[in-house]
mmCIF file of C-alpha atoms in Angstrom:
data_model
loop_
_atom_site.group_PDB
_atom_site.id
_atom_site.type_symbol
_atom_site.label_atom_id
_atom_site.label_comp_id
_atom_site.label_asym_id
_atom_site.label_seq_id
_atom_site.Cartn_x
_atom_site.Cartn_y
_atom_site.Cartn_z
ATOM 1 C CA UNK A 1 0.000 0.000 0.000
ATOM 2 C CA UNK A 2 1.790 3.161 -1.163
ATOM 3 C CA UNK A 3 -0.746 6.009 -0.976
ATOM 4 C CA UNK A 4 1.278 9.174 -1.560
ATOM 5 C CA UNK A 5 4.939 8.885 -2.553
ATOM 6 C CA UNK A 6 7.237 11.892 -2.343
ATOM 7 C CA UNK A 7 10.802 12.250 -3.590
ATOM 8 C CA UNK A 8 13.388 13.145 -2.568
ATOM 9 C CA UNK A 9 13.030 12.482 1.149
ATOM 10 C CA UNK A 10 15.710 15.017 1.911
ATOM 11 C CA UNK A 11 17.778 17.442 -0.162
ATOM 12 C CA UNK A 12 20.355 20.158 0.410
ATOM 13 C CA UNK A 13 20.313 22.752 -2.324
ATOM 14 C CA UNK A 14 22.390 25.812 -3.186
ATOM 15 C CA UNK A 15 20.513 29.096 -3.445
ATOM 16 C CA UNK A 16 19.595 29.976 -7.016
ATOM 17 C CA UNK A 17 19.256 26.358 -8.140
ATOM 18 C CA UNK A 18 16.103 24.900 -9.617
ATOM 19 C CA UNK A 19 14.456 22.027 -7.764
ATOM 20 C CA UNK A 20 11.452 19.820 -8.415
ATOM 21 C CA UNK A 21 9.795 17.863 -5.632
ATOM 22 C CA UNK A 22 7.909 14.869 -6.953
ATOM 23 C CA UNK A 23 4.581 13.588 -5.696
ATOM 24 C CA UNK A 24 2.689 10.550 -6.948
ATOM 25 C CA UNK A 25 -0.522 9.004 -5.627
ATOM 26 C CA UNK A 26 -2.051 5.613 -6.344
ATOM 27 C CA UNK A 27 -5.468 6.265 -4.785
ATOM 28 C CA UNK A 28 -6.949 7.947 -7.906
ATOM 29 C CA UNK A 29 -8.053 10.982 -5.903
ATOM 30 C CA UNK A 30 -9.078 14.050 -7.863
ATOM 31 C CA UNK A 31 -7.689 16.773 -5.601
ATOM 32 C CA UNK A 32 -4.047 17.190 -4.588
ATOM 33 C CA UNK A 33 -2.216 19.754 -2.447
ATOM 34 C CA UNK A 34 1.247 20.997 -1.538
ATOM 35 C CA UNK A 35 1.919 22.335 1.962
ATOM 36 C CA UNK A 36 5.042 23.581 3.660
ATOM 37 C CA UNK A 37 5.530 23.132 7.391
ATOM 38 C CA UNK A 38 7.666 25.480 9.437
ATOM 39 C CA UNK A 39 8.183 25.548 13.205
ATOM 40 C CA UNK A 40 5.614 27.737 14.891
ATOM 41 C CA UNK A 41 3.691 28.359 11.681
ATOM 42 C CA UNK A 42 2.097 25.015 11.031
ATOM 43 C CA UNK A 43 1.117 23.741 7.604
ATOM 44 C CA UNK A 44 0.592 26.406 4.955
ATOM 45 C CA UNK A 45 -0.949 25.727 1.565
ATOM 46 C CA UNK A 46 1.293 26.519 -1.412
ATOM 47 C CA UNK A 47 -0.686 25.293 -4.429
ATOM 48 C CA UNK A 48 -3.524 22.912 -5.066
ATOM 49 C CA UNK A 49 -5.268 21.093 -7.898
ATOM 50 C CA UNK A 50 -8.928 20.109 -7.717
ATOM 51 C CA UNK A 51 -8.680 17.940 -10.812
ATOM 52 C CA UNK A 52 -6.191 16.964 -13.506
ATOM 53 C CA UNK A 53 -5.453 19.905 -15.795
ATOM 54 C CA UNK A 54 -6.290 22.616 -13.224
ATOM 55 C CA UNK A 55 -4.243 24.287 -10.496
ATOM 56 C CA UNK A 56 -4.776 27.082 -7.992
ATOM 57 C CA UNK A 57 -2.765 29.266 -5.639
ATOM 58 C CA UNK A 58 -2.812 28.743 -1.915
ATOM 59 C CA UNK A 59 -1.683 30.952 0.949
ATOM 60 C CA UNK A 60 2.050 31.095 0.086
ATOM 61 C CA UNK A 61 2.488 30.497 -3.685
ATOM 62 C CA UNK A 62 5.315 32.930 -4.488
ATOM 63 C CA UNK A 63 8.487 31.251 -5.733
ATOM 64 C CA UNK A 64 6.707 27.969 -6.466
ATOM 65 C CA UNK A 65 4.944 26.476 -9.470
ATOM 66 C CA UNK A 66 2.984 23.268 -10.013
ATOM 67 C CA UNK A 67 1.546 21.266 -12.866
ATOM 68 C CA UNK A 68 -1.104 18.542 -13.034
ATOM 69 C CA UNK A 69 -0.709 16.796 -16.386
ATOM 70 C CA UNK A 70 -2.410 13.631 -15.146
ATOM 71 C CA UNK A 71 -4.391 12.400 -12.156
ATOM 72 C CA UNK A 72 -1.537 10.742 -10.279
ATOM 73 C CA UNK A 73 1.367 13.210 -10.432
ATOM 74 C CA UNK A 74 1.630 16.662 -8.886
ATOM 75 C CA UNK A 75 5.214 18.014 -8.959
ATOM 76 C CA UNK A 76 6.232 21.201 -7.149
ATOM 77 C CA UNK A 77 9.007 23.302 -8.696
ATOM 78 C CA UNK A 78 11.191 25.950 -7.105
ATOM 79 C CA UNK A 79 12.511 27.921 -10.082
ATOM 80 C CA UNK A 80 15.330 29.646 -8.166
ATOM 81 C CA UNK A 81 15.597 28.465 -4.566
ATOM 82 C CA UNK A 82 16.123 30.936 -1.718
ATOM 83 C CA UNK A 83 17.038 30.203 1.937
ATOM 84 C CA UNK A 84 13.521 31.138 3.114
ATOM 85 C CA UNK A 85 12.260 28.109 1.212
ATOM 86 C CA UNK A 86 14.036 25.833 3.662
ATOM 87 C CA UNK A 87 11.164 23.775 5.044
ATOM 88 C CA UNK A 88 9.477 20.396 5.144
ATOM 89 C CA UNK A 89 7.141 19.970 2.181
ATOM 90 C CA UNK A 90 4.105 17.706 2.323
ATOM 91 C CA UNK A 91 2.061 16.545 -0.619
ATOM 92 C CA UNK A 92 -1.499 15.411 0.059
ATOM 93 C CA UNK A 93 -4.555 14.153 -1.760
ATOM 94 C CA UNK A 94 -8.188 14.507 -0.745
ATOM 95 C CA UNK A 95 -10.320 11.429 -0.323
ATOM 96 C CA UNK A 96 -13.600 11.283 -2.178
ATOM 97 C CA UNK A 97 -15.755 10.207 0.777
ATOM 98 C CA UNK A 98 -18.024 12.635 2.639
ATOM 99 C CA UNK A 99 -15.324 13.640 5.090
ATOM 100 C CA UNK A 100 -12.880 14.522 2.331
ATOM 101 C CA UNK A 101 -9.950 13.935 4.656
ATOM 102 C CA UNK A 102 -6.439 14.579 3.410
ATOM 103 C CA UNK A 103 -3.912 11.790 3.001
ATOM 104 C CA UNK A 104 -0.317 12.989 3.342
ATOM 105 C CA UNK A 105 2.971 11.812 1.935
ATOM 106 C CA UNK A 106 5.942 11.329 4.250
ATOM 107 C CA UNK A 107 7.369 14.744 3.428
ATOM 108 C CA UNK A 108 10.438 16.152 1.704
ATOM 109 C CA UNK A 109 12.917 18.028 3.884
ATOM 110 C CA UNK A 110 14.566 20.770 1.827
ATOM 111 C CA UNK A 111 17.498 22.896 2.994
ATOM 112 C CA UNK A 112 18.535 25.865 0.851
ATOM 113 C CA UNK A 113 21.984 27.267 1.624
ATOM 114 C CA UNK B 1 -8.860 33.732 4.927
ATOM 115 C CA UNK B 2 -8.703 31.644 8.063
ATOM 116 C CA UNK B 3 -7.424 32.524 11.549
ATOM 117 C CA UNK B 4 -7.013 29.401 13.667
ATOM 118 C CA UNK B 5 -5.721 29.481 17.248
ATOM 119 C CA UNK B 6 -4.696 26.628 19.503
ATOM 120 C CA UNK B 7 -2.316 26.391 22.463
ATOM 121 C CA UNK B 8 1.321 25.729 21.678
ATOM 122 C CA UNK B 9 2.035 23.076 24.289
ATOM 123 C CA UNK B 10 0.275 20.912 26.875
ATOM 124 C CA UNK B 11 1.610 18.342 29.319
ATOM 125 C CA UNK B 12 -0.372 15.595 31.013
ATOM 126 C CA UNK B 13 0.152 12.393 32.953
ATOM 127 C CA UNK B 14 -0.337 8.894 31.580
ATOM 128 C CA UNK B 15 -3.925 7.770 32.152
ATOM 129 C CA UNK B 16 -5.245 11.319 32.473
ATOM 130 C CA UNK B 17 -7.494 13.364 30.186
ATOM 131 C CA UNK B 18 -6.392 16.338 28.101
ATOM 132 C CA UNK B 19 -8.562 18.819 26.200
ATOM 133 C CA UNK B 20 -7.073 20.795 23.320
ATOM 134 C CA UNK B 21 -9.069 23.881 22.377
ATOM 135 C CA UNK B 22 -9.227 25.454 18.943
ATOM 136 C CA UNK B 23 -10.875 28.727 17.979
ATOM 137 C CA UNK B 24 -11.278 29.900 14.437
ATOM 138 C CA UNK B 25 -12.432 32.852 12.363
ATOM 139 C CA UNK B 26 -13.130 31.972 8.771
ATOM 140 C CA UNK B 27 -14.415 33.476 5.546
ATOM 141 C CA UNK B 28 -16.134 30.186 4.798
ATOM 142 C CA UNK B 29 -16.715 26.995 6.760
ATOM 143 C CA UNK B 30 -17.145 23.490 5.405
ATOM 144 C CA UNK B 31 -15.948 21.308 8.275
ATOM 145 C CA UNK B 32 -13.325 21.093 11.012
ATOM 146 C CA UNK B 33 -10.651 18.422 11.223
ATOM 147 C CA UNK B 34 -8.170 17.211 13.803
ATOM 148 C CA UNK B 35 -4.933 15.555 12.738
ATOM 149 C CA UNK B 36 -2.212 13.860 14.770
ATOM 150 C CA UNK B 37 1.429 14.265 13.830
ATOM 151 C CA UNK B 38 4.286 12.416 15.517
ATOM 152 C CA UNK B 39 7.712 14.014 15.307
ATOM 153 C CA UNK B 40 9.292 13.505 11.896
ATOM 154 C CA UNK B 41 6.190 11.916 10.438
ATOM 155 C CA UNK B 42 3.243 12.913 8.264
ATOM 156 C CA UNK B 43 -0.047 14.129 9.750
ATOM 157 C CA UNK B 44 -2.753 11.484 10.060
ATOM 158 C CA UNK B 45 -6.504 12.041 10.223
ATOM 159 C CA UNK B 46 -8.192 11.802 13.628
ATOM 160 C CA UNK B 47 -11.652 13.340 13.407
ATOM 161 C CA UNK B 48 -14.092 15.442 11.396
ATOM 162 C CA UNK B 49 -16.967 17.670 12.542
ATOM 163 C CA UNK B 50 -19.291 19.568 10.259
ATOM 164 C CA UNK B 51 -22.365 19.814 12.527
ATOM 165 C CA UNK B 52 -22.490 21.087 16.106
ATOM 166 C CA UNK B 53 -21.943 18.484 18.772
ATOM 167 C CA UNK B 54 -19.653 15.734 19.932
ATOM 168 C CA UNK B 55 -18.121 13.010 17.778
ATOM 169 C CA UNK B 56 -16.640 10.105 19.715
ATOM 170 C CA UNK B 57 -14.108 7.648 18.353
ATOM 171 C CA UNK B 58 -12.616 5.378 20.965
ATOM 172 C CA UNK B 59 -10.371 7.332 23.355
ATOM 173 C CA UNK B 60 -10.652 10.466 21.196
ATOM 174 C CA UNK B 61 -13.635 12.821 20.982
ATOM 175 C CA UNK B 62 -14.071 16.058 19.079
ATOM 176 C CA UNK B 63 -16.604 18.811 19.699
ATOM 177 C CA UNK B 64 -17.758 21.647 17.462
ATOM 178 C CA UNK B 65 -19.752 24.836 18.033
ATOM 179 C CA UNK B 66 -20.092 26.686 14.730
ATOM 180 C CA UNK B 67 -21.781 29.725 16.281
ATOM 181 C CA UNK B 68 -18.843 30.197 18.661
ATOM 182 C CA UNK B 69 -16.126 29.268 16.167
ATOM 183 C CA UNK B 70 -14.864 26.740 18.687
ATOM 184 C CA UNK B 71 -13.774 23.129 18.755
ATOM 185 C CA UNK B 72 -11.955 20.877 21.154
ATOM 186 C CA UNK B 73 -10.230 17.521 20.945
ATOM 187 C CA UNK B 74 -10.508 15.353 24.050
ATOM 188 C CA UNK B 75 -7.941 12.634 24.619
ATOM 189 C CA UNK B 76 -8.893 10.162 27.352
ATOM 190 C CA UNK B 77 -6.837 7.488 29.135
ATOM 191 C CA UNK B 78 -3.643 9.039 27.841
ATOM 192 C CA UNK B 79 -0.892 6.708 26.712
ATOM 193 C CA UNK B 80 2.778 7.474 26.078
ATOM 194 C CA UNK B 81 2.197 6.949 22.351
ATOM 195 C CA UNK B 82 -0.230 9.904 22.389
ATOM 196 C CA UNK B 83 2.750 12.268 22.726
ATOM 197 C CA UNK B 84 2.512 14.148 19.425
ATOM 198 C CA UNK B 85 1.363 17.386 17.830
ATOM 199 C CA UNK B 86 -2.367 17.824 17.292
ATOM 200 C CA UNK B 87 -3.410 20.015 14.388
ATOM 201 C CA UNK B 88 -6.748 21.792 14.141
ATOM 202 C CA UNK B 89 -7.794 22.503 10.548
ATOM 203 C CA UNK B 90 -10.751 24.269 8.943
ATOM 204 C CA UNK B 91 -12.028 23.565 5.453
ATOM 205 C CA UNK B 92 -13.426 26.358 3.319
ATOM 206 C CA UNK B 93 -16.118 26.241 0.661
ATOM 207 C CA UNK B 94 -13.571 25.328 -2.008
ATOM 208 C CA UNK B 95 -12.474 22.282 0.021
ATOM 209 C CA UNK B 96 -9.097 23.818 0.887
ATOM 210 C CA UNK B 97 -7.820 23.033 4.391
ATOM 211 C CA UNK B 98 -6.152 25.688 6.591
ATOM 212 C CA UNK B 99 -4.234 24.526 9.647
ATOM 213 C CA UNK B 100 -3.504 25.973 13.032
ATOM 214 C CA UNK B 101 0.110 25.937 14.230
ATOM 215 C CA UNK B 102 -0.487 22.770 16.250
ATOM 216 C CA UNK B 103 -0.463 21.797 19.921
ATOM 217 C CA UNK B 104 2.396 19.638 21.165
ATOM 218 C CA UNK B 105 1.161 17.220 23.821
ATOM 219 C CA UNK B 106 3.704 15.566 26.082
ATOM 220 C CA UNK B 107 2.545 12.578 28.107
ATOM 221 C CA UNK B 108 4.584 11.857 31.239
ATOM 222 C CA UNK B 109 4.710 8.639 33.200
#
């Protein structure tokens, strides 16, 4: 049982470099999300996609882009990384039952130097 | 937008009861969630309230008052494994989830 798979698990990156965090789900959920989690700030929504082919901006979208070419993949790209993007990034999908709970990946820890 | 407040830390003794409060101010409301997150791990779903009242699930219960913008998570018969962060989250009309900063619960023997 995989659920949500994120890669890489951890990465150290030089400022100014481009980085793509990968996210793949095998639950065939329509909606997917990217959050970042920082100490004292909790989880903040970066971008989301309600269905394949559509994306939307969350609370903190600047410096990030996403694409949703198919139902299962939802990559997050940092075009030119900055130290303030050091964080733990969680990808999630929304279940299709009444509760619509989120299922999270294990997270990608990114350090930008 | 959403403004969600919960205490930063709580400490309790094994076997005791702890209540974590959450207050929220939202521009739209479509349900309130509680998630558990152990250190270094992903959040996992605990409970969901969309109507006023108490939802009970084993040792965990969650309460919601929409008119007061208030919820609490009640953890009974605390066990050491309950030491974790508990995240209150509110869903808006577009099904996006906003999270509070989380409450770290430490259970002591």
